[in-house]
PDB file of C-alpha atoms in Angstrom:
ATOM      1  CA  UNK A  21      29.473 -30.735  -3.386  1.00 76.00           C
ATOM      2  CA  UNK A  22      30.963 -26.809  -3.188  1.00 83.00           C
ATOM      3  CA  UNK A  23      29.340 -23.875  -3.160  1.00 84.00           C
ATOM      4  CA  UNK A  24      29.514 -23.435  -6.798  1.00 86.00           C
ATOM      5  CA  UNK A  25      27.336 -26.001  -7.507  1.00 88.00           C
ATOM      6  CA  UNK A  26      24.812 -24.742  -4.905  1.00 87.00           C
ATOM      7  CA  UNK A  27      24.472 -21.424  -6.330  1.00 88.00           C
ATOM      8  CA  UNK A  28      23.734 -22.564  -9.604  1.00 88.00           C
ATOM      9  CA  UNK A  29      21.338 -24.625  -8.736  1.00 90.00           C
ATOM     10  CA  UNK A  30      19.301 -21.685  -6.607  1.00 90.00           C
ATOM     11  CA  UNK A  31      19.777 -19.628 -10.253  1.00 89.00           C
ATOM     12  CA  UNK A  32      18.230 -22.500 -11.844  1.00 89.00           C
ATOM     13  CA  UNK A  33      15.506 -22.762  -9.403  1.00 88.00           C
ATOM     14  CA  UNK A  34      14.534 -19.027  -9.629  1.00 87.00           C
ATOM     15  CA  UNK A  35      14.789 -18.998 -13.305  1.00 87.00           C
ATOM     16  CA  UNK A  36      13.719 -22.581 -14.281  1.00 88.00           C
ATOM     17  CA  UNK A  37      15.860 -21.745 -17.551  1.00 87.00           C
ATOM     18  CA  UNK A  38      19.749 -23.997 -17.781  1.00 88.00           C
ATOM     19  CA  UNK A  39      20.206 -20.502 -20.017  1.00 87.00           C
ATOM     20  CA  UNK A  40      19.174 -17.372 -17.945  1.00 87.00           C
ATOM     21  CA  UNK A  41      20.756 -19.619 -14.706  1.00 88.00           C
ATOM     22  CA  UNK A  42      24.293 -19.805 -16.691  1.00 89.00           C
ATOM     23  CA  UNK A  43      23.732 -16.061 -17.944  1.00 89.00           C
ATOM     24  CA  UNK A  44      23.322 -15.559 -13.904  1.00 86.00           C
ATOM     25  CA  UNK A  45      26.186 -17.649 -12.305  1.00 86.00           C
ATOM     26  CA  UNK A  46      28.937 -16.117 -14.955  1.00 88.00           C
ATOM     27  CA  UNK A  47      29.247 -19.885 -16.540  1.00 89.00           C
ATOM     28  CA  UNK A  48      28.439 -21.323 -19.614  1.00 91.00           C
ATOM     29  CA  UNK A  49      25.336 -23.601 -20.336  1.00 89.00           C
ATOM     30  CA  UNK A  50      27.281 -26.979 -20.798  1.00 91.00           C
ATOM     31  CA  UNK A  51      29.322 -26.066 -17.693  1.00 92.00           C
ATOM     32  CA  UNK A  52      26.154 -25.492 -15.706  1.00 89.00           C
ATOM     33  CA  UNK A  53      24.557 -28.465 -16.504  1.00 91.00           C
ATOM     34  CA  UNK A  54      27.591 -30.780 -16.052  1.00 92.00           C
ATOM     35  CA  UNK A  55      27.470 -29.227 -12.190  1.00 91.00           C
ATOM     36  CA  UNK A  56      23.963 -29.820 -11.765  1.00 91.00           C
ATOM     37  CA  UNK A  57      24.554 -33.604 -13.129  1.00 92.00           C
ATOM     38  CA  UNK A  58      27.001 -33.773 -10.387  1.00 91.00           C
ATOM     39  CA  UNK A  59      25.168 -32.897  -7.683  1.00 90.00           C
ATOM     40  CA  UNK A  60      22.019 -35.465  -8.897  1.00 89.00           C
ATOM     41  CA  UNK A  61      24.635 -37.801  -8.492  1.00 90.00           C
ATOM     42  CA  UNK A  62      26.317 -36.616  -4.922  1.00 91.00           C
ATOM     43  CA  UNK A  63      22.870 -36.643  -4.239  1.00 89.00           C
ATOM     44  CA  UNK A  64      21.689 -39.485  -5.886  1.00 90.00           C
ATOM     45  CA  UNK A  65      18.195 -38.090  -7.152  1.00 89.00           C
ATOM     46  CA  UNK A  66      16.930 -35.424  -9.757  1.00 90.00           C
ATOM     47  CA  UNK A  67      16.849 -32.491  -8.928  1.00 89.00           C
ATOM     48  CA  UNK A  68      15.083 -31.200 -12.138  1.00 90.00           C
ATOM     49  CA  UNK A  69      12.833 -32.253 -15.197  1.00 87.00           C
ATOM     50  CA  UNK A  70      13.691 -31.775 -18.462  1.00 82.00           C
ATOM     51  CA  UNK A  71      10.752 -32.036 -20.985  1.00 75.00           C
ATOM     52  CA  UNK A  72      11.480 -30.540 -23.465  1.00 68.00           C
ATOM     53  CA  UNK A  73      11.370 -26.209 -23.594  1.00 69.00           C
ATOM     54  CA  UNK A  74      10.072 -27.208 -19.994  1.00 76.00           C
ATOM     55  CA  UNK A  75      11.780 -27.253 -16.760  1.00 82.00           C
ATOM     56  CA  UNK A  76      10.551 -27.776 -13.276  1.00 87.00           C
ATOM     57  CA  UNK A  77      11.850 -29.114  -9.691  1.00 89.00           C
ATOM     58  CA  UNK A  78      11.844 -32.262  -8.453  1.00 89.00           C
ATOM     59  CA  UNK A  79      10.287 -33.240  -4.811  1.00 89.00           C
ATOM     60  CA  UNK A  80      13.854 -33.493  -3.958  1.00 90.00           C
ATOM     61  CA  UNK A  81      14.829 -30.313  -5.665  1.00 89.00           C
ATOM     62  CA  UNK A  82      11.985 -28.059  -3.771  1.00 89.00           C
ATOM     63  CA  UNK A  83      12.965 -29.849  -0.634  1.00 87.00           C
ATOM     64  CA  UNK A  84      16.937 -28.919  -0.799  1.00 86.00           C
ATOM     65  CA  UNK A  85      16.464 -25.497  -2.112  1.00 88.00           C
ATOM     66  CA  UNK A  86      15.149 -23.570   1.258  1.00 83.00           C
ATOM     67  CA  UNK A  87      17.855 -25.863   2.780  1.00 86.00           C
ATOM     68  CA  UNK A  88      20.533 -24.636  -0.261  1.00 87.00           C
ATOM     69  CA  UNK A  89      19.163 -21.239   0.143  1.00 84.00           C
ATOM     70  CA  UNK A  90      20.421 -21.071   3.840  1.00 83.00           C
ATOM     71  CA  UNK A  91      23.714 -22.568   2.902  1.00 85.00           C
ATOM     72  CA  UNK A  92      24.313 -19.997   0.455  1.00 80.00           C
ATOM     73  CA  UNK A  93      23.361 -16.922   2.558  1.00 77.00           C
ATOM     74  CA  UNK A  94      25.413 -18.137   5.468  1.00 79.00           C
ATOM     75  CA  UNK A  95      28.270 -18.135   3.123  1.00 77.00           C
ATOM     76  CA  UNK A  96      27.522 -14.877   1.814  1.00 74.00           C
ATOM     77  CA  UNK A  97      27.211 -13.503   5.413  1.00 71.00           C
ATOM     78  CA  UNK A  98      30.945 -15.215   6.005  1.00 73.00           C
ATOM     79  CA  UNK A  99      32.468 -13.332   3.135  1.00 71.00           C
ATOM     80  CA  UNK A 100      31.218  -9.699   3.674  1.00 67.00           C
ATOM     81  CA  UNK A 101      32.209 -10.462   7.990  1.00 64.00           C
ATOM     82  CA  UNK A 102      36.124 -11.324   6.527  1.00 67.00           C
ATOM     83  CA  UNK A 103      35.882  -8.222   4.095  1.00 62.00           C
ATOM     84  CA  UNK A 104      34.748  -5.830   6.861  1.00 59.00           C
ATOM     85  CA  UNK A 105      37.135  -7.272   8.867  1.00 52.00           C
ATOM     86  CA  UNK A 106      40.340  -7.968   7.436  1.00 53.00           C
ATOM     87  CA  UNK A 107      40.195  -5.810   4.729  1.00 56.00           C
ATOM     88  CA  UNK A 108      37.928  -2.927   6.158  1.00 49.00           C
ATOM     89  CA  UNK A 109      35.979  -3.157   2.845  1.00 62.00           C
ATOM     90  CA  UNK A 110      32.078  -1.790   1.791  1.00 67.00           C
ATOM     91  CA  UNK A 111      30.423  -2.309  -0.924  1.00 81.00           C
ATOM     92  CA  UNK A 112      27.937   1.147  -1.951  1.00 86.00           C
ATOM     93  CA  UNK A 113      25.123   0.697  -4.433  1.00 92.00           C
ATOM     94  CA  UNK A 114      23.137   3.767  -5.935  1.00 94.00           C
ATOM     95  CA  UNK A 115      19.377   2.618  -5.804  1.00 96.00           C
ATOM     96  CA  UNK A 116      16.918   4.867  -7.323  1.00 95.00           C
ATOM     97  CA  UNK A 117      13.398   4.601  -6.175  1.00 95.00           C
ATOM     98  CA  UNK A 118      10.085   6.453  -8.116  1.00 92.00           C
ATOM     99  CA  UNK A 119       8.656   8.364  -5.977  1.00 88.00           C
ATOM    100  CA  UNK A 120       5.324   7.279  -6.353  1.00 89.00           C
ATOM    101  CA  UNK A 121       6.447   4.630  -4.362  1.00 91.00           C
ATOM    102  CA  UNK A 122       5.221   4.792  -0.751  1.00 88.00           C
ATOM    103  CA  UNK A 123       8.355   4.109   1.729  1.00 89.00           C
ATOM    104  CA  UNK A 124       7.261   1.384   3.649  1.00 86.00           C
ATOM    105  CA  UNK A 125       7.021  -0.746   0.543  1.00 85.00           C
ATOM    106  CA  UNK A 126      10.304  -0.691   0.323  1.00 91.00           C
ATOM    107  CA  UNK A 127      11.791  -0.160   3.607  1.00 92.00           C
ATOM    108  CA  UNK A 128      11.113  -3.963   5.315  1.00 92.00           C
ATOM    109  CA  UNK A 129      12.845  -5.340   2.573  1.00 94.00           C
ATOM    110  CA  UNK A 130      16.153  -2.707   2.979  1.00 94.00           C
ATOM    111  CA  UNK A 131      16.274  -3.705   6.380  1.00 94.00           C
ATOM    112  CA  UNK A 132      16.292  -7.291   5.332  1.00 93.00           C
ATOM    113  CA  UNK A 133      19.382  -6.670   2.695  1.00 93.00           C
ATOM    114  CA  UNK A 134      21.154  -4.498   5.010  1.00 92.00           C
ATOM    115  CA  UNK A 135      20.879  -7.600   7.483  1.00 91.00           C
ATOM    116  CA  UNK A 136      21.790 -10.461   5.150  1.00 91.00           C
ATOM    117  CA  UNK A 137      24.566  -8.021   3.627  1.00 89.00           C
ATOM    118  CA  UNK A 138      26.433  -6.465   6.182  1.00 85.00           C
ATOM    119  CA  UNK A 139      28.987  -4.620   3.708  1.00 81.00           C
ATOM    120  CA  UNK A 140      26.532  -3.291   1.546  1.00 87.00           C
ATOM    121  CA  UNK A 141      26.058   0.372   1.635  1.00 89.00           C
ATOM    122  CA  UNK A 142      23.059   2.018  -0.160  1.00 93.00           C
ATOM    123  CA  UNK A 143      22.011   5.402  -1.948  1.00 94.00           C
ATOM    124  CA  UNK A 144      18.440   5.942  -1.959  1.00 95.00           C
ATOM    125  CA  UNK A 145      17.671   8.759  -4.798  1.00 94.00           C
ATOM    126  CA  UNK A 146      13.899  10.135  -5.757  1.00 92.00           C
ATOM    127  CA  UNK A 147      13.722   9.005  -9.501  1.00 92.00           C
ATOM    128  CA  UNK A 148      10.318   9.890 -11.829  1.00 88.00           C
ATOM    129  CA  UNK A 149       8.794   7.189 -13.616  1.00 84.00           C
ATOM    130  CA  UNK A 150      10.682   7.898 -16.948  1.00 85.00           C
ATOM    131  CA  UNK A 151      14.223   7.830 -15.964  1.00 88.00           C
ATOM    132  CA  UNK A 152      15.337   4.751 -14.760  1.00 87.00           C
ATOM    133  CA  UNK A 153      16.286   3.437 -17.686  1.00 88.00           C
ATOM    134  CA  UNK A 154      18.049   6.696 -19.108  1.00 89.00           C
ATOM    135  CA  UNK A 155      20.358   6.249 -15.467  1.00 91.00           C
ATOM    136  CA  UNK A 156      20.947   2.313 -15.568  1.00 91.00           C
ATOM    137  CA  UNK A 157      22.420   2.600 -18.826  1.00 89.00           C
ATOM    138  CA  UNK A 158      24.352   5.734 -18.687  1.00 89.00           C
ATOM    139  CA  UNK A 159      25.790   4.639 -14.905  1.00 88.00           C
ATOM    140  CA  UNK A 160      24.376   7.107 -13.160  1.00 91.00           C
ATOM    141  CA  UNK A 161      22.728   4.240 -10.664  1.00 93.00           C
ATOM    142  CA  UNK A 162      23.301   0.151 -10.123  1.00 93.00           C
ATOM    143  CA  UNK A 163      19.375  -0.217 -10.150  1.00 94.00           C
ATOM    144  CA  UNK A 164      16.183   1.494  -9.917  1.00 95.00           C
ATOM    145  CA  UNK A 165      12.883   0.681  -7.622  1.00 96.00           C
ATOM    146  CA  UNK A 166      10.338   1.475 -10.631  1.00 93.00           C
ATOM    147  CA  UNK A 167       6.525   1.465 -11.537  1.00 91.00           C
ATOM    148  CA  UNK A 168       5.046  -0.623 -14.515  1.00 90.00           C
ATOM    149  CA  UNK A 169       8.923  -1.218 -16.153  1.00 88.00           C
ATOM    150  CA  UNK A 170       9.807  -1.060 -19.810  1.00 81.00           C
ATOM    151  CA  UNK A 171      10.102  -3.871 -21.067  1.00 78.00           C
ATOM    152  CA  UNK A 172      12.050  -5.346 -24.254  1.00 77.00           C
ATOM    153  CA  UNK A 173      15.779  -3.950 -23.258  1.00 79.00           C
ATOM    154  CA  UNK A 174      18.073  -6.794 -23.621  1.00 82.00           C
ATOM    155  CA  UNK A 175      20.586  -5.138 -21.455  1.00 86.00           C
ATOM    156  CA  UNK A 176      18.391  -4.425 -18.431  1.00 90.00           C
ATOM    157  CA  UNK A 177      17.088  -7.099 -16.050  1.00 90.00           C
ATOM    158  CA  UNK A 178      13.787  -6.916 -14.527  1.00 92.00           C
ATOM    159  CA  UNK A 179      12.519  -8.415 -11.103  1.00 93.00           C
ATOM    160  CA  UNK A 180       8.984  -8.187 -10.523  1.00 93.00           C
ATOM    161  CA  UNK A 181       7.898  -7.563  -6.968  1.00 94.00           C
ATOM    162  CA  UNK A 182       3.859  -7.441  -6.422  1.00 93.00           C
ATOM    163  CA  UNK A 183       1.119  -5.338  -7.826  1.00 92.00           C
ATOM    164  CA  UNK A 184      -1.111  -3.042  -6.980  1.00 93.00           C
ATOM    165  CA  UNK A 185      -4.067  -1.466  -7.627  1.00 94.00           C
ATOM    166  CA  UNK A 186      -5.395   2.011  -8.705  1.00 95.00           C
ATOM    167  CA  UNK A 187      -8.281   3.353  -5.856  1.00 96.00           C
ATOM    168  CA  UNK A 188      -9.673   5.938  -5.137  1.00 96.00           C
ATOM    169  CA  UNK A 189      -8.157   7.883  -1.310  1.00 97.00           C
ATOM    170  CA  UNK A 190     -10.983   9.897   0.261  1.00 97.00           C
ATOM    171  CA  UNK A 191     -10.362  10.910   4.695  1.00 97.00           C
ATOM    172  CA  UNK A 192     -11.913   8.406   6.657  1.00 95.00           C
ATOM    173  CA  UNK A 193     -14.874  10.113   7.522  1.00 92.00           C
ATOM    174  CA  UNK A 194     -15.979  10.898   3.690  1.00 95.00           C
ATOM    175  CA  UNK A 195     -19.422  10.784   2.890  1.00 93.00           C
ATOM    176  CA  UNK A 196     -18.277   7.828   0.483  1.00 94.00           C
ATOM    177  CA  UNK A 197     -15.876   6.233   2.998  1.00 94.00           C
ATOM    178  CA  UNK A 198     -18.642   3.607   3.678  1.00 93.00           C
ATOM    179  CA  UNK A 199     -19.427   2.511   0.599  1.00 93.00           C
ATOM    180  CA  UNK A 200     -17.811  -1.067  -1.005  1.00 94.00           C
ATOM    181  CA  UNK A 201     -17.947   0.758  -4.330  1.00 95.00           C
ATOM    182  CA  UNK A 202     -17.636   4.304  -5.961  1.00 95.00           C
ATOM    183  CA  UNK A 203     -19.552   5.055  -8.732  1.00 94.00           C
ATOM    184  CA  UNK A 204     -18.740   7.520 -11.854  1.00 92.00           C
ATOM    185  CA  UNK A 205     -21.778  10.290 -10.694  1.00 91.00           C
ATOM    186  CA  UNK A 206     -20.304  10.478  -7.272  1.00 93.00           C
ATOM    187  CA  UNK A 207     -16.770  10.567  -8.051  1.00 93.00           C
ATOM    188  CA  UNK A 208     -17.600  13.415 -10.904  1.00 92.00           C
ATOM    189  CA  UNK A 209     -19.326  15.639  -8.013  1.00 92.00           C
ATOM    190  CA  UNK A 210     -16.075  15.579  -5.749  1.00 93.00           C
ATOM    191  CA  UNK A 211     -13.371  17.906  -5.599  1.00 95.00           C
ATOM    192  CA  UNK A 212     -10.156  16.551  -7.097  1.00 95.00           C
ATOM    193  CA  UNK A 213      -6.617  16.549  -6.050  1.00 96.00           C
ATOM    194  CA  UNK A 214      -4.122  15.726  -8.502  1.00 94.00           C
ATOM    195  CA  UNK A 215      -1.460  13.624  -8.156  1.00 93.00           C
ATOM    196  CA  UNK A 216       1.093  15.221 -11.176  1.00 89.00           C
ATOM    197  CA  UNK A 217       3.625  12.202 -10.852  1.00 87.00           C
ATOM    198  CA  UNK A 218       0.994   9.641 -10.775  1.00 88.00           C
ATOM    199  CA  UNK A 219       2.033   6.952 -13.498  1.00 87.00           C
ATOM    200  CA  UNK A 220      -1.655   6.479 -14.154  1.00 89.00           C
ATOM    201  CA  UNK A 221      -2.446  10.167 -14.780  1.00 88.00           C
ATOM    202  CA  UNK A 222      -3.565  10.094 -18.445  1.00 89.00           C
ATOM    203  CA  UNK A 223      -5.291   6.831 -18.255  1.00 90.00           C
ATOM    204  CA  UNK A 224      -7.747   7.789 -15.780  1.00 91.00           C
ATOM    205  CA  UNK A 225      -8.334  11.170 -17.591  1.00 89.00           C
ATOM    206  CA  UNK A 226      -9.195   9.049 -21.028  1.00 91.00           C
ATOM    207  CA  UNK A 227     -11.158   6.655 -19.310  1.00 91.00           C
ATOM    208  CA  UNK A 228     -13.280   9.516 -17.440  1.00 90.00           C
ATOM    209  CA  UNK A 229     -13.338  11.185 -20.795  1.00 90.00           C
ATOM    210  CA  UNK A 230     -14.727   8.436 -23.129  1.00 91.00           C
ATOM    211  CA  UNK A 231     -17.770   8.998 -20.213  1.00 90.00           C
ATOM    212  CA  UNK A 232     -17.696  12.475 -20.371  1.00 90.00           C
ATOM    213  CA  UNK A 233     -16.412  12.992 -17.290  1.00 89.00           C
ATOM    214  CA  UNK A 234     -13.715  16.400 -16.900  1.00 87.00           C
ATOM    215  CA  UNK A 235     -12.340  16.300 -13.514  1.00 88.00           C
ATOM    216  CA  UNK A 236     -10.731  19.555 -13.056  1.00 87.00           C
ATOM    217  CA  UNK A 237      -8.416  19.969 -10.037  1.00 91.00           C
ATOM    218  CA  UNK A 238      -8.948  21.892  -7.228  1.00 92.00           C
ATOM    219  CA  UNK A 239      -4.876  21.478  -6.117  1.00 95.00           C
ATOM    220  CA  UNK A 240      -1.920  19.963  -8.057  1.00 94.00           C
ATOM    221  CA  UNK A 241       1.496  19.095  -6.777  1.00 94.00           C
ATOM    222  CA  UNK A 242       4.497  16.650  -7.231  1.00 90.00           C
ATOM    223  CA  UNK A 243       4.584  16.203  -3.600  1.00 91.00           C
ATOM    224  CA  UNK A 244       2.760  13.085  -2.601  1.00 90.00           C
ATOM    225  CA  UNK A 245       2.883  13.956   1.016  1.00 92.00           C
ATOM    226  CA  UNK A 246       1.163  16.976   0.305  1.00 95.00           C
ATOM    227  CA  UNK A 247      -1.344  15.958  -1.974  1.00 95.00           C
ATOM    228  CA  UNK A 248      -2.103  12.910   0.838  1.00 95.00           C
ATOM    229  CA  UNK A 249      -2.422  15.081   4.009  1.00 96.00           C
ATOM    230  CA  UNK A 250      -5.339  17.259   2.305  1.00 97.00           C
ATOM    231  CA  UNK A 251      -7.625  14.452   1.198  1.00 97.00           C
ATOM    232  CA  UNK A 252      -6.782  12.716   4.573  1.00 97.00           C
ATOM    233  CA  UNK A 253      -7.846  16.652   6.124  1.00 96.00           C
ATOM    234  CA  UNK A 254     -11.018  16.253   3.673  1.00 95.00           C
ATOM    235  CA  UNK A 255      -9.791  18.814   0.844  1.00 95.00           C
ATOM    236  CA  UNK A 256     -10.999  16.653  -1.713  1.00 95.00           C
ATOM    237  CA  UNK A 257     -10.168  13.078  -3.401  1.00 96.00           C
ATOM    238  CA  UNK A 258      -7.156  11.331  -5.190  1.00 95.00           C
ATOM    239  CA  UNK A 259      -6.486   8.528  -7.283  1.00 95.00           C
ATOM    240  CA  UNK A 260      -3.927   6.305  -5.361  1.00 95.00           C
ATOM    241  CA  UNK A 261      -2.107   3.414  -5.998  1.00 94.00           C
ATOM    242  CA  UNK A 262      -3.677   0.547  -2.932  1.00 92.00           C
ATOM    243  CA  UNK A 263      -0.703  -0.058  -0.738  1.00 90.00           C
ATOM    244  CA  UNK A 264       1.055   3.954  -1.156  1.00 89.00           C
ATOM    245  CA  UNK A 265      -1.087   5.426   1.503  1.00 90.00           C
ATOM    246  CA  UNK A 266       1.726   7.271   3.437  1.00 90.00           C
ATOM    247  CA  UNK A 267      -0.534   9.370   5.681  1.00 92.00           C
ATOM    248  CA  UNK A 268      -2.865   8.581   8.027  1.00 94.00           C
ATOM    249  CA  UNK A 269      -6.620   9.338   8.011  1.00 95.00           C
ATOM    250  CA  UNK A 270      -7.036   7.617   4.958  1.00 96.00           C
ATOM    251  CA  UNK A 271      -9.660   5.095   2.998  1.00 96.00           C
ATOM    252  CA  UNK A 272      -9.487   3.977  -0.342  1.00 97.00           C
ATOM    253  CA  UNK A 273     -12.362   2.128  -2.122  1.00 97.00           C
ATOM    254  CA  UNK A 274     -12.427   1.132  -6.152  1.00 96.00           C
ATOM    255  CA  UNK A 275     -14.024   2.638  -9.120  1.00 95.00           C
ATOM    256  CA  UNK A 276     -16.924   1.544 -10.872  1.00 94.00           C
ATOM    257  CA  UNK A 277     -15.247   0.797 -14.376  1.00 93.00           C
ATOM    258  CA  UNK A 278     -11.638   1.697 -13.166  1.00 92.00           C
ATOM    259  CA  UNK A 279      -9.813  -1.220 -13.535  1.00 93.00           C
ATOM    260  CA  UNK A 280      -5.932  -0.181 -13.360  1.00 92.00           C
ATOM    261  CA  UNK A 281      -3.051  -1.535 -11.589  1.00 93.00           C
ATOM    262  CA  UNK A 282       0.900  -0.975 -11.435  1.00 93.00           C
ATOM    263  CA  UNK A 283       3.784  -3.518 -11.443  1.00 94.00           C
ATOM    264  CA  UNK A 284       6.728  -2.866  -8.861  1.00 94.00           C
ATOM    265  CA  UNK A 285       9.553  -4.027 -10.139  1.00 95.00           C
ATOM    266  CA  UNK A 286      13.543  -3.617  -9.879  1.00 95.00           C
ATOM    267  CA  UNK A 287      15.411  -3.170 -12.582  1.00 94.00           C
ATOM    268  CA  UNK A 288      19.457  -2.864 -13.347  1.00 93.00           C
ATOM    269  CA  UNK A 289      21.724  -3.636 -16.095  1.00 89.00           C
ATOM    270  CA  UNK A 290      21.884  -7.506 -16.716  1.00 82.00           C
ATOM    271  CA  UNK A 291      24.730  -9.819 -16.971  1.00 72.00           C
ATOM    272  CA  UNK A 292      27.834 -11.341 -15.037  1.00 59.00           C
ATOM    273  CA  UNK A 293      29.631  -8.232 -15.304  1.00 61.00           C
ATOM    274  CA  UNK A 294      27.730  -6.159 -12.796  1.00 72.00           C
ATOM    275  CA  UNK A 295      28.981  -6.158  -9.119  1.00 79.00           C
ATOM    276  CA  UNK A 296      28.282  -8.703  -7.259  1.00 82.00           C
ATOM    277  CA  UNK A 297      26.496  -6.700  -4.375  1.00 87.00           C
ATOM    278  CA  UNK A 298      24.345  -5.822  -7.331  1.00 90.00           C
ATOM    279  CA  UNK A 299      23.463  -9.520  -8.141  1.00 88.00           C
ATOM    280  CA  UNK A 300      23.478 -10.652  -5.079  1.00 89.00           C
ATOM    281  CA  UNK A 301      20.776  -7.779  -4.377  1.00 93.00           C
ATOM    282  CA  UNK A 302      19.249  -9.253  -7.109  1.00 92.00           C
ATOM    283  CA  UNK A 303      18.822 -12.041  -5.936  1.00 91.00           C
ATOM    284  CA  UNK A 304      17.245 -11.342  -2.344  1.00 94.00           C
ATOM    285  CA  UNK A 305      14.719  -9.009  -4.248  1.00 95.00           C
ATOM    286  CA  UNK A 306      13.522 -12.319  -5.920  1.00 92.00           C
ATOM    287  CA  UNK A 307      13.259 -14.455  -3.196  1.00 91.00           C
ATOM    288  CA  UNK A 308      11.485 -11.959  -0.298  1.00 93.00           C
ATOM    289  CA  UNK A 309       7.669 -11.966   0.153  1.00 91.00           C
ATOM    290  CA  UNK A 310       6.767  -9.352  -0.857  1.00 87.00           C
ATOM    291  CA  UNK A 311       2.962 -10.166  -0.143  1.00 73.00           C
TER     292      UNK A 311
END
């Protein structure tokens, strides 16, 4: 067995597709599957089922790949130690990162990749929630942190994170603070703050709307610290995303009606031609808890 065949197989355990797992390792299909035939066989056990368009992990397979998983990040960890080393080298990555995004969403898991990657250097830029996609494929960045991603570009590669939903932020001693539920009268009657980069900005106005419910704002601003601090200082209200809270003094409570959410994701151009800091970033996105 060599590493080779190891980090194939993790591909093909993440994707659960012999295609998307070649597209990933920089092989072809047939050469793929001959290496994961000839690990079954080092082995002596499947690893996978094939059934038709279907493909899932064996017993064996789930047991080896926490055990595969370690194998390969130890080896990863020896590589960037002799490149820092011998040959002084880093590897820098321009991350954007919409910021709608609360911080410590994202920061846990940088200090987990900055850990298991000790050449990588990153570039953390503010991004809205319309230009990642303009900056992947022009160069500008390696990858983008991003809100509900657009989907359908073959040459960008999406990792979904979690997903959250859309409340509503009052201060922590609101009149409403203590209720399990806020309905459309009482949030009509409050005064608004608005959120201007707030992904979900014309969906809650159409859905108030269609009720005939105008909120008109009291304050506006692109500056979600801003906006924050004065409902958490009792200004008024604000729809929030549930886990973007970056002040304190906050509670959040759902909508009667309201039902939105967001998808997190990270996106950056696909393929075995992007660095492999990128894909190896890639691939630690995919496998951390996010929960």
């Amino acid at each position: 067995m060599d590493f080779n065949q190891i980090r194939y197989f993790l591909n093909l355990a993440d994707t659960l597709n012999f295609t998307e797992a070649a597209i990933r390792s920089g092989v072809s299909q047939p050469t793929l599957t001959r290496a994961i035939q000839r690990l079954e066989q080092e082995l002596s056990g499947t690893l996978v089922y094939r059934d038709g368009k279907d493909t899932r992990l064996t017993a064996l397979g789930r047991d080896i790949r926490s055990e595969f998983a370690a194998i390969a990040d130890r080896e990863q960890q020896v590589r960037a130690i002799s490149l820092n080393r011998v040959h002084g080298r880093r590897e820098t990555l321009t991350l954007g990162i919409v910021n709608t995004i609360a911080p410590a969403l994202i920061t846990g898991f940088i200090t987990h990749a900055l850990h298991q990657m000790p050449m990588l250097e990153m570039v953390l830029q503010p991004i809205t929630h319309n230009e990642g996609i303009d900056y992947l494929l022009s160069g500008r960045m390696d990858g983008c942190f991003c809100s509900d991603p657009i989907a359908g570009n073959t040459k960008v590669a999406t990792v979904e994170m979690f997903r959250e939903r859309l409340l509503l932020a009052m201060a922590q001693g609101h009149a409403l603070a203590n209720r399990p539920l806020v309905s459309l009268s009482d949030l009509s009657e409050q005064p608004y703050l608005d959120r201007v980069q707030c992904e979900f900005r014309s969906r809650v106005n159409n859905h108030l709307r269609e009720r005939a419910i105008v909120m008109v704002p009291r304050l506006r601003s692109e500056r979600e610290d801003l906006i924050q601090q004065a409902v958490a200082e009792g200004a008024g209200v604000c729809m929030l995303p549930e886990r973007s809270a970056i002040v304190t003094g906050l509670t959040l409570r759902p909508v009667e009606t309201l039902n939105l959410s967001r998808t997190i994701a990270f996106q950056s151009v696909s393929g075995s031609g992007t660095a492999a800091a990128l894909r190896q970033l890639r691939v630690l996105i995919e496998r951390y808890a996010w929960s």
